[in-house]
CSV table of C-alpha atoms and ligand atoms in Angstrom, one decimal:
chain,number,residue,atom,x,y,z
A,1,UNK,CA,51.6,50.9,10.6
A,2,UNK,CA,53.9,53.1,12.0
A,3,UNK,CA,53.1,56.1,13.9
A,4,UNK,CA,54.9,59.3,16.5
A,5,UNK,CA,53.1,58.3,19.8
A,6,UNK,CA,50.1,60.8,21.6
A,7,UNK,CA,49.9,62.2,24.8
A,8,UNK,CA,46.0,61.3,25.9
A,9,UNK,CA,43.7,63.7,26.8
A,10,UNK,CA,41.9,61.1,28.0
A,11,UNK,CA,44.6,59.3,29.7
A,12,UNK,CA,41.5,57.4,31.8
A,13,UNK,CA,39.5,56.3,29.3
A,14,UNK,CA,38.9,53.1,27.8
A,15,UNK,CA,36.9,50.9,26.0
A,16,UNK,CA,33.0,51.8,26.9
A,17,UNK,CA,31.4,49.0,29.6
A,18,UNK,CA,28.2,48.8,26.6
A,19,UNK,CA,31.3,48.1,24.2
A,20,UNK,CA,32.6,45.7,26.6
A,21,UNK,CA,29.5,43.6,27.5
A,22,UNK,CA,27.6,43.9,24.1
A,23,UNK,CA,31.1,41.8,22.1
A,24,UNK,CA,31.7,39.7,25.7
A,25,UNK,CA,27.6,38.9,24.4
A,26,UNK,CA,28.9,38.0,20.6
A,27,UNK,CA,31.4,36.5,21.8
A,28,UNK,CA,29.6,33.8,23.7
A,29,UNK,CA,26.0,34.2,21.7
A,30,UNK,CA,24.6,35.5,25.2
A,31,UNK,CA,21.7,36.7,25.3
A,32,UNK,CA,21.8,40.8,24.8
A,33,UNK,CA,20.0,42.8,27.9
A,34,UNK,CA,23.5,45.0,28.3
A,35,UNK,CA,23.6,47.7,25.9
A,36,UNK,CA,20.3,50.5,26.1
A,37,UNK,CA,18.6,49.6,22.3
A,38,UNK,CA,15.0,47.8,21.1
A,39,UNK,CA,15.5,44.6,19.9
A,40,UNK,CA,12.3,45.3,17.8
A,41,UNK,CA,11.8,46.8,14.6
A,42,UNK,CA,10.3,51.2,14.6
A,43,UNK,CA,7.2,51.8,13.4
A,44,UNK,CA,6.7,50.9,9.9
A,45,UNK,CA,5.3,53.9,8.8
A,46,UNK,CA,8.1,55.7,10.1
A,47,UNK,CA,10.4,54.1,7.5
A,48,UNK,CA,8.6,54.7,4.4
A,49,UNK,CA,8.6,58.3,5.9
A,50,UNK,CA,12.2,57.8,5.5
A,51,UNK,CA,12.4,56.2,2.2
A,52,UNK,CA,9.5,59.6,1.2
A,53,UNK,CA,12.2,61.6,2.5
A,54,UNK,CA,15.2,60.1,0.0
A,55,UNK,CA,13.2,59.4,-2.5
A,56,UNK,CA,11.9,63.1,-3.1
A,57,UNK,CA,15.1,64.6,-2.5
A,58,UNK,CA,15.7,65.4,1.4
A,59,UNK,CA,18.8,64.6,0.6
A,60,UNK,CA,21.3,67.7,1.1
A,61,UNK,CA,21.7,69.6,4.0
A,62,UNK,CA,19.7,71.6,5.8
A,63,UNK,CA,19.8,74.4,8.5
A,64,UNK,CA,22.8,74.2,11.2
A,65,UNK,CA,20.0,74.6,13.7
A,66,UNK,CA,17.9,71.8,12.1
A,67,UNK,CA,14.9,72.1,10.5
A,68,UNK,CA,12.5,74.5,10.6
A,69,UNK,CA,9.4,72.0,11.1
A,70,UNK,CA,10.8,69.5,12.9
A,71,UNK,CA,11.3,73.0,15.5
A,72,UNK,CA,8.5,74.0,15.1
A,73,UNK,CA,7.0,70.3,15.7
A,74,UNK,CA,9.1,70.4,19.2
A,75,UNK,CA,8.3,73.8,20.6
A,76,UNK,CA,4.1,72.1,20.4
A,77,UNK,CA,5.2,68.6,21.6
A,78,UNK,CA,7.0,70.9,24.4
A,79,UNK,CA,3.4,73.4,25.0
A,80,UNK,CA,1.4,70.8,25.4
A,81,UNK,CA,3.0,68.5,27.6
A,82,UNK,CA,4.8,70.4,29.8
A,83,UNK,CA,3.1,74.6,29.5
A,84,UNK,CA,6.4,76.0,28.5
A,85,UNK,CA,7.6,78.2,26.0
A,86,UNK,CA,10.1,77.4,23.9
A,87,UNK,CA,10.8,79.3,20.4
A,88,UNK,CA,11.5,77.2,17.7
A,89,UNK,CA,13.5,80.0,15.6
A,90,UNK,CA,15.7,80.6,19.0
A,91,UNK,CA,15.7,77.8,21.5
A,92,UNK,CA,15.7,74.7,20.2
A,93,UNK,CA,18.6,73.0,18.0
A,94,UNK,CA,18.0,69.9,16.3
A,95,UNK,CA,21.3,67.4,17.3
A,96,UNK,CA,22.7,64.5,16.2
A,97,UNK,CA,21.9,62.6,19.0
A,98,UNK,CA,21.3,64.0,23.2
A,99,UNK,CA,24.8,62.7,23.4
A,100,UNK,CA,26.4,65.6,20.7
A,101,UNK,CA,24.1,67.8,22.5
A,102,UNK,CA,25.6,66.9,26.0
A,103,UNK,CA,28.8,67.7,24.6
A,104,UNK,CA,28.1,71.5,23.2
A,105,UNK,CA,26.2,72.2,25.9
A,106,UNK,CA,29.0,71.4,28.4
A,107,UNK,CA,31.9,73.1,26.4
A,108,UNK,CA,29.6,75.4,26.0
A,109,UNK,CA,29.5,76.6,29.8
A,110,UNK,CA,32.4,74.8,31.1
A,111,UNK,CA,36.0,76.7,31.3
A,112,UNK,CA,39.1,75.4,32.4
A,113,UNK,CA,39.4,75.0,36.7
A,114,UNK,CA,35.6,74.8,36.2
A,115,UNK,CA,33.4,72.5,39.0
A,116,UNK,CA,30.5,70.7,37.9
A,117,UNK,CA,28.0,68.9,40.0
A,118,UNK,CA,27.4,65.6,39.1
A,119,UNK,CA,25.2,62.5,40.5
A,120,UNK,CA,26.2,59.1,40.4
A,121,UNK,CA,25.8,56.3,39.1
A,122,UNK,CA,26.4,58.5,35.9
A,123,UNK,CA,25.8,58.3,32.6
A,124,UNK,CA,29.4,58.1,30.7
A,125,UNK,CA,29.7,60.4,28.4
A,126,UNK,CA,29.4,63.1,30.9
A,127,UNK,CA,32.8,63.0,32.9
A,128,UNK,CA,34.9,63.1,29.5
A,129,UNK,CA,34.1,65.7,27.7
A,130,UNK,CA,33.8,68.0,31.2
A,131,UNK,CA,38.1,67.7,31.2
A,132,UNK,CA,38.3,68.0,27.8
A,133,UNK,CA,37.2,71.5,28.5
A,134,UNK,CA,39.2,71.4,31.8
A,135,UNK,CA,36.5,71.1,34.0
A,136,UNK,CA,36.5,69.1,37.3
A,137,UNK,CA,33.6,66.6,37.8
A,138,UNK,CA,32.5,66.9,41.4
A,139,UNK,CA,30.6,63.7,42.4
A,140,UNK,CA,27.4,63.4,44.6
A,141,UNK,CA,26.8,59.5,45.5
A,142,UNK,CA,22.9,58.3,44.8
A,143,UNK,CA,22.7,55.6,47.7
A,144,UNK,CA,21.5,52.5,46.8
A,145,UNK,CA,18.4,50.6,46.6
A,146,UNK,CA,16.1,54.1,45.7
A,147,UNK,CA,19.3,56.7,44.5
A,148,UNK,CA,17.0,59.3,46.0
A,149,UNK,CA,18.8,62.6,45.7
A,150,UNK,CA,20.2,64.2,49.0
A,151,UNK,CA,19.9,67.6,48.5
A,152,UNK,CA,21.5,68.5,51.5
A,153,UNK,CA,24.0,67.0,50.4
A,154,UNK,CA,24.3,68.1,47.0
A,155,UNK,CA,24.7,71.9,48.5
A,156,UNK,CA,27.8,71.3,50.6
A,157,UNK,CA,29.8,69.8,47.0
A,158,UNK,CA,28.8,73.8,45.7
A,159,UNK,CA,30.9,76.8,46.1
A,160,UNK,CA,32.9,79.8,44.0
A,161,UNK,CA,34.2,77.5,40.9
A,162,UNK,CA,31.4,75.3,41.1
A,163,UNK,CA,29.9,76.7,37.4
A,164,UNK,CA,27.2,73.4,36.1
A,165,UNK,CA,24.7,70.8,37.8
A,166,UNK,CA,24.1,67.9,35.4
A,167,UNK,CA,20.6,66.1,36.2
A,168,UNK,CA,19.3,61.9,34.6
A,169,UNK,CA,15.4,62.1,34.8
A,170,UNK,CA,14.4,59.7,34.7
A,171,UNK,CA,17.7,58.2,35.6
A,172,UNK,CA,20.2,55.7,33.6
A,173,UNK,CA,21.1,53.3,34.7
A,174,UNK,CA,19.0,53.5,37.8
A,175,UNK,CA,15.6,54.2,36.7
A,176,UNK,CA,14.8,57.0,39.7
A,177,UNK,CA,12.9,60.0,38.6
A,178,UNK,CA,13.0,63.1,40.1
A,179,UNK,CA,9.5,64.3,41.9
A,180,UNK,CA,8.4,67.9,41.8
A,181,UNK,CA,10.1,68.6,45.2
A,182,UNK,CA,13.6,67.5,44.1
A,183,UNK,CA,12.6,70.3,41.3
A,184,UNK,CA,11.7,73.4,43.3
A,185,UNK,CA,15.0,71.7,46.2
A,186,UNK,CA,17.1,72.4,42.7
A,187,UNK,CA,15.3,74.9,41.7
A,188,UNK,CA,15.9,76.8,45.5
A,189,UNK,CA,19.8,75.7,44.8
A,190,UNK,CA,20.4,77.4,41.6
A,191,UNK,CA,18.4,80.5,42.4
A,192,UNK,CA,20.3,82.4,44.2
A,193,UNK,CA,23.8,81.6,42.1
A,194,UNK,CA,24.4,81.7,38.4
A,195,UNK,CA,24.6,77.9,38.1
A,196,UNK,CA,24.3,76.6,35.1
A,197,UNK,CA,22.1,73.4,34.5
A,198,UNK,CA,22.0,70.3,32.2
A,199,UNK,CA,19.2,68.4,32.2
A,200,UNK,CA,19.7,64.9,29.9
A,201,UNK,CA,15.9,63.7,29.9
A,202,UNK,CA,16.2,61.1,26.7
A,203,UNK,CA,13.6,59.2,28.7
A,204,UNK,CA,11.2,62.2,29.3
A,205,UNK,CA,8.1,59.8,27.8
A,206,UNK,CA,9.2,56.7,29.0
A,207,UNK,CA,8.1,57.2,33.0
A,208,UNK,CA,5.6,54.3,34.6
A,209,UNK,CA,2.4,54.2,36.8
A,210,UNK,CA,0.6,58.2,35.8
A,211,UNK,CA,3.7,59.4,36.8
A,212,UNK,CA,4.2,63.0,35.1
A,213,UNK,CA,7.6,64.0,33.8
A,214,UNK,CA,9.7,66.3,36.2
A,215,UNK,CA,10.8,67.8,33.4
A,216,UNK,CA,13.1,71.3,34.3
A,217,UNK,CA,11.4,73.7,31.1
A,218,UNK,CA,7.9,73.3,33.5
A,219,UNK,CA,9.7,75.1,36.8
A,220,UNK,CA,10.7,78.8,34.6
A,221,UNK,CA,13.1,79.8,36.6
A,222,UNK,CA,15.1,76.7,36.4
A,223,UNK,CA,14.4,76.5,33.0
A,224,UNK,CA,15.9,80.3,32.7
A,225,UNK,CA,20.4,78.5,33.5
A,226,UNK,CA,19.6,75.1,31.6
A,227,UNK,CA,19.7,73.5,28.6
A,228,UNK,CA,17.9,70.7,28.3
A,229,UNK,CA,18.3,67.5,26.1
A,230,UNK,CA,16.2,64.5,24.3
A,231,UNK,CA,16.7,62.7,22.0
A,232,UNK,CA,13.9,60.4,19.3
A,233,UNK,CA,16.3,57.6,19.6
A,234,UNK,CA,14.6,56.9,23.1
A,235,UNK,CA,10.9,57.6,21.9
A,236,UNK,CA,10.8,56.1,18.5
A,237,UNK,CA,13.1,53.2,18.7
A,238,UNK,CA,16.2,54.6,16.9
A,239,UNK,CA,19.0,54.8,18.2
A,240,UNK,CA,21.0,54.4,15.6
A,241,UNK,CA,19.3,57.5,13.7
A,242,UNK,CA,20.7,59.8,15.9
A,243,UNK,CA,18.5,62.8,15.9
A,244,UNK,CA,18.6,64.8,19.1
A,245,UNK,CA,17.2,67.7,20.3
A,246,UNK,CA,18.3,70.7,22.9
A,247,UNK,CA,16.1,73.3,24.5
A,248,UNK,CA,17.8,76.8,25.8
A,249,UNK,CA,16.7,80.6,26.3
A,250,UNK,CA,17.8,81.7,23.7
A,251,UNK,CA,21.3,83.2,25.4
A,252,UNK,CA,22.4,80.0,26.2
A,253,UNK,CA,21.4,79.1,22.6
A,254,UNK,CA,23.7,81.7,21.1
A,255,UNK,CA,26.8,79.8,22.3
A,256,UNK,CA,25.1,76.0,22.2
A,257,UNK,CA,25.1,76.5,18.2
A,258,UNK,CA,28.4,77.9,18.1
A,259,UNK,CA,29.8,75.2,18.8
A,260,UNK,CA,27.7,72.9,17.3
A,261,UNK,CA,28.3,74.1,13.7
A,262,UNK,CA,31.2,73.2,14.0
A,263,UNK,CA,31.0,69.3,15.4
A,264,UNK,CA,28.2,68.3,12.5
A,265,UNK,CA,26.9,71.1,11.2
A,266,UNK,CA,23.4,69.4,10.8
A,267,UNK,CA,21.7,66.6,11.2
A,268,UNK,CA,21.0,63.6,8.7
A,269,UNK,CA,17.8,65.9,6.7
A,270,UNK,CA,15.5,63.3,5.3
A,271,UNK,CA,15.6,62.0,9.6
A,272,UNK,CA,14.5,65.0,10.1
A,273,UNK,CA,11.5,65.4,7.7
A,274,UNK,CA,10.5,61.8,8.6
A,275,UNK,CA,9.9,62.2,12.6
A,276,UNK,CA,8.8,66.0,11.6
A,277,UNK,CA,5.5,63.7,9.5
A,278,UNK,CA,5.9,61.3,12.2
A,279,UNK,CA,5.1,63.8,15.4
A,280,UNK,CA,2.5,65.2,13.9
A,281,UNK,CA,0.3,61.8,15.7
A,282,UNK,CA,0.7,62.9,19.2
A,283,UNK,CA,-0.6,59.6,20.3
A,284,UNK,CA,3.4,58.1,19.2
A,285,UNK,CA,4.8,60.0,22.2
A,286,UNK,CA,1.6,59.7,25.2
A,287,UNK,CA,1.5,55.7,24.4
A,288,UNK,CA,5.5,55.8,25.2
A,289,UNK,CA,5.4,54.8,28.8
A,290,UNK,CA,1.9,53.1,28.0
A,291,UNK,CA,4.1,50.4,26.1
A,292,UNK,CA,7.2,49.8,28.0
A,293,UNK,CA,5.4,49.9,31.5
A,294,UNK,CA,3.7,46.4,29.5
A,295,UNK,CA,7.6,45.7,29.2
A,296,UNK,CA,8.5,46.2,33.1
A,297,UNK,CA,5.1,44.5,34.5
A,298,UNK,CA,6.3,41.1,32.3
A,299,UNK,CA,9.4,41.2,33.2
A,300,UNK,CA,9.6,41.4,36.6
A,301,UNK,CA,7.4,38.6,36.5
A,302,UNK,CA,8.9,36.6,34.7
A,303,UNK,CA,11.9,36.5,37.6
A,304,UNK,CA,9.5,36.9,40.5
A,305,UNK,CA,10.9,33.7,41.1
A,306,UNK,CA,14.7,34.4,40.8
A,307,UNK,CA,16.8,35.1,43.4
A,308,UNK,CA,17.7,38.6,42.1
A,309,UNK,CA,16.1,41.2,44.2
A,310,UNK,CA,13.7,43.5,41.8
A,311,UNK,CA,14.6,46.7,43.0
A,312,UNK,CA,11.9,49.5,41.9
A,313,UNK,CA,11.8,50.8,38.5
A,314,UNK,CA,10.0,54.1,37.7
A,315,UNK,CA,11.4,55.4,34.3
A,316,UNK,CA,13.6,54.1,31.6
A,317,UNK,CA,14.1,51.1,30.0
A,318,UNK,CA,16.4,49.3,32.7
A,319,UNK,CA,16.2,46.9,35.0
A,320,UNK,CA,17.7,46.8,38.4
A,321,UNK,CA,18.8,43.3,40.2
A,322,UNK,CA,20.3,43.1,43.4
A,323,UNK,CA,22.6,39.6,43.4
A,324,UNK,CA,23.6,40.0,46.4
A,325,UNK,CA,22.1,36.2,47.5
A,326,UNK,CA,24.0,35.2,44.2
A,327,UNK,CA,27.2,35.4,44.6
A,328,UNK,CA,29.8,37.9,46.2
A,329,UNK,CA,31.6,38.3,43.4
A,330,UNK,CA,32.2,42.1,42.2
A,331,UNK,CA,29.5,43.5,39.3
A,332,UNK,CA,32.3,43.1,36.6
A,333,UNK,CA,33.3,39.3,37.3
A,334,UNK,CA,30.3,38.2,38.1
A,335,UNK,CA,28.3,39.8,34.7
A,336,UNK,CA,30.9,38.7,33.0
A,337,UNK,CA,30.8,35.0,34.1
A,338,UNK,CA,27.0,35.4,33.4
A,339,UNK,CA,27.0,36.0,30.2
A,340,UNK,CA,29.5,33.4,29.5
A,341,UNK,CA,28.7,31.4,31.2
A,342,UNK,CA,24.8,32.0,30.6
A,343,UNK,CA,24.3,33.7,28.1
A,344,UNK,CA,22.6,36.5,29.8
A,345,UNK,CA,24.6,39.6,29.1
A,346,UNK,CA,24.2,43.3,31.4
A,347,UNK,CA,25.3,46.1,32.6
A,348,UNK,CA,27.6,46.1,35.8
A,349,UNK,CA,26.5,49.3,37.8
A,350,UNK,CA,29.9,49.8,39.1
A,351,UNK,CA,31.4,51.4,36.0
A,352,UNK,CA,29.0,54.3,36.5
A,353,UNK,CA,30.9,55.5,40.1
A,354,UNK,CA,34.5,57.4,39.8
A,355,UNK,CA,35.5,54.9,42.1
A,356,UNK,CA,33.6,51.9,41.8
A,357,UNK,CA,30.7,50.6,43.2
A,358,UNK,CA,30.4,48.0,46.7
A,359,UNK,CA,27.0,46.8,45.7
A,360,UNK,CA,26.0,43.9,43.6
A,361,UNK,CA,23.6,45.4,41.4
A,362,UNK,CA,23.2,44.4,37.8
A,363,UNK,CA,21.4,46.8,34.6
A,364,UNK,CA,19.4,44.8,32.6
A,365,UNK,CA,17.6,46.9,29.5
A,366,UNK,CA,14.0,45.3,28.8
A,367,UNK,CA,13.7,47.2,25.5
A,368,UNK,CA,12.5,43.6,24.1
A,369,UNK,CA,10.4,41.5,22.3
A,370,UNK,CA,8.8,38.6,24.9
A,371,UNK,CA,10.6,35.9,23.5
A,372,UNK,CA,13.7,37.7,24.5
A,373,UNK,CA,12.6,38.5,27.8
A,374,UNK,CA,11.5,35.1,28.5
A,375,UNK,CA,14.6,33.2,26.7
A,376,UNK,CA,16.8,35.8,29.7
A,377,UNK,CA,14.5,34.7,32.8
A,378,UNK,CA,14.2,31.1,32.0
A,379,UNK,CA,18.4,31.6,32.5
A,380,UNK,CA,18.2,33.8,35.6
A,381,UNK,CA,15.9,31.7,37.4
A,382,UNK,CA,17.8,29.0,37.2
A,383,UNK,CA,21.0,31.1,38.9
B,401,LIG,N1,22.2,59.8,27.8
B,401,LIG,C1,21.3,59.0,28.7
B,401,LIG,C2,21.1,59.0,29.6
B,401,LIG,C3,21.1,58.6,27.5
B,401,LIG,O1,20.6,56.7,28.6
B,401,LIG,C4,21.9,57.4,26.2
B,401,LIG,C5,22.2,56.6,25.2
B,401,LIG,N2,21.9,55.3,25.7
B,401,LIG,C6,22.4,59.2,25.8
B,401,LIG,C7,22.4,60.1,26.6
B,401,LIG,C8,22.1,59.1,24.8
B,401,LIG,O2,21.5,59.2,23.3
B,401,LIG,P1,21.4,59.7,21.7
B,401,LIG,O3,21.6,57.9,21.1
B,401,LIG,O4,20.1,60.2,21.2
B,401,LIG,O5,23.3,59.8,21.9
């Protein structure tokens, strides 16, 4: 169709690496360990509940801020797990996935000319939203192989224009986890100035080796200036249902909700009812770390004999593998070649950096059936 031209507001943004690699996997019939979603089904009890609520007629809009009973359940969960009090009425908002919550939170705080500190490798949805709001991303690089935050270095990037720091723990793509000391450092840094925090905690329950998730809600001073974002997609193996939420003090939630109501108004009703009922059994959440730890260990054991270097993985369902013993190609070339020639798709790390990366590291998603992991390992072991 004929069209007039449109000056792009995001001229540098093309297809995301997840789309590129998933399409390539499809074209070549490759095992897809690229995009972060399970290849197994969620609990049938949960799909039953969705069906039940659809049949019961819960098919119209709910309150813009989210179904009250679901907000109530989240409040109870946050209290039980982390000892924090969030008022379901004024401090918890249900969103259409964490992606929408990130959009609303960034839009609520970032103004023209504001600087936002990001830790790279960084999840790909943050920068475009910062830029749409006229903000400027400022990158602090996490160094391989442990990708720990150097807080002294981060402090050097703070100035009078710094409006927001974004963190993500457990971290996609590296699988690192912020410690209690990290959170106290961050708290010290932002205490004396009005810098907001957005904490992307969508993998909060996928944390391994008996570590406790050090979420922002455990640190009341930090929580006072933070938006905390999570997602039922990761927690209940339902990424396609797109239900997430944001915790924030009332004053911050008020601004967040002004934007949320004009992005989606409300999130899908039957799914909210289903999650609210399903969450009554708290073991469905607390067992998740053990569930994925088993997959992590299974995958790591299966590729032990390969020439890949296996990096630490403390949380998330991603395993980083260093291929420098196998090839000198850059990560995008190598990832594309093993997809087309050897039929295993992964995600290169360089698109998570604003200037690319020279590391020879790929990200593999192990939220897959054992059979899928076996097949992928069989191939990776031969490279
Ligand atoms: N943040 C991170 C770090 C993620 O990995 C993802 C999903 N890949 C999201 C946010 C988005 O979550 P949702 O699917 O709930 O929008």
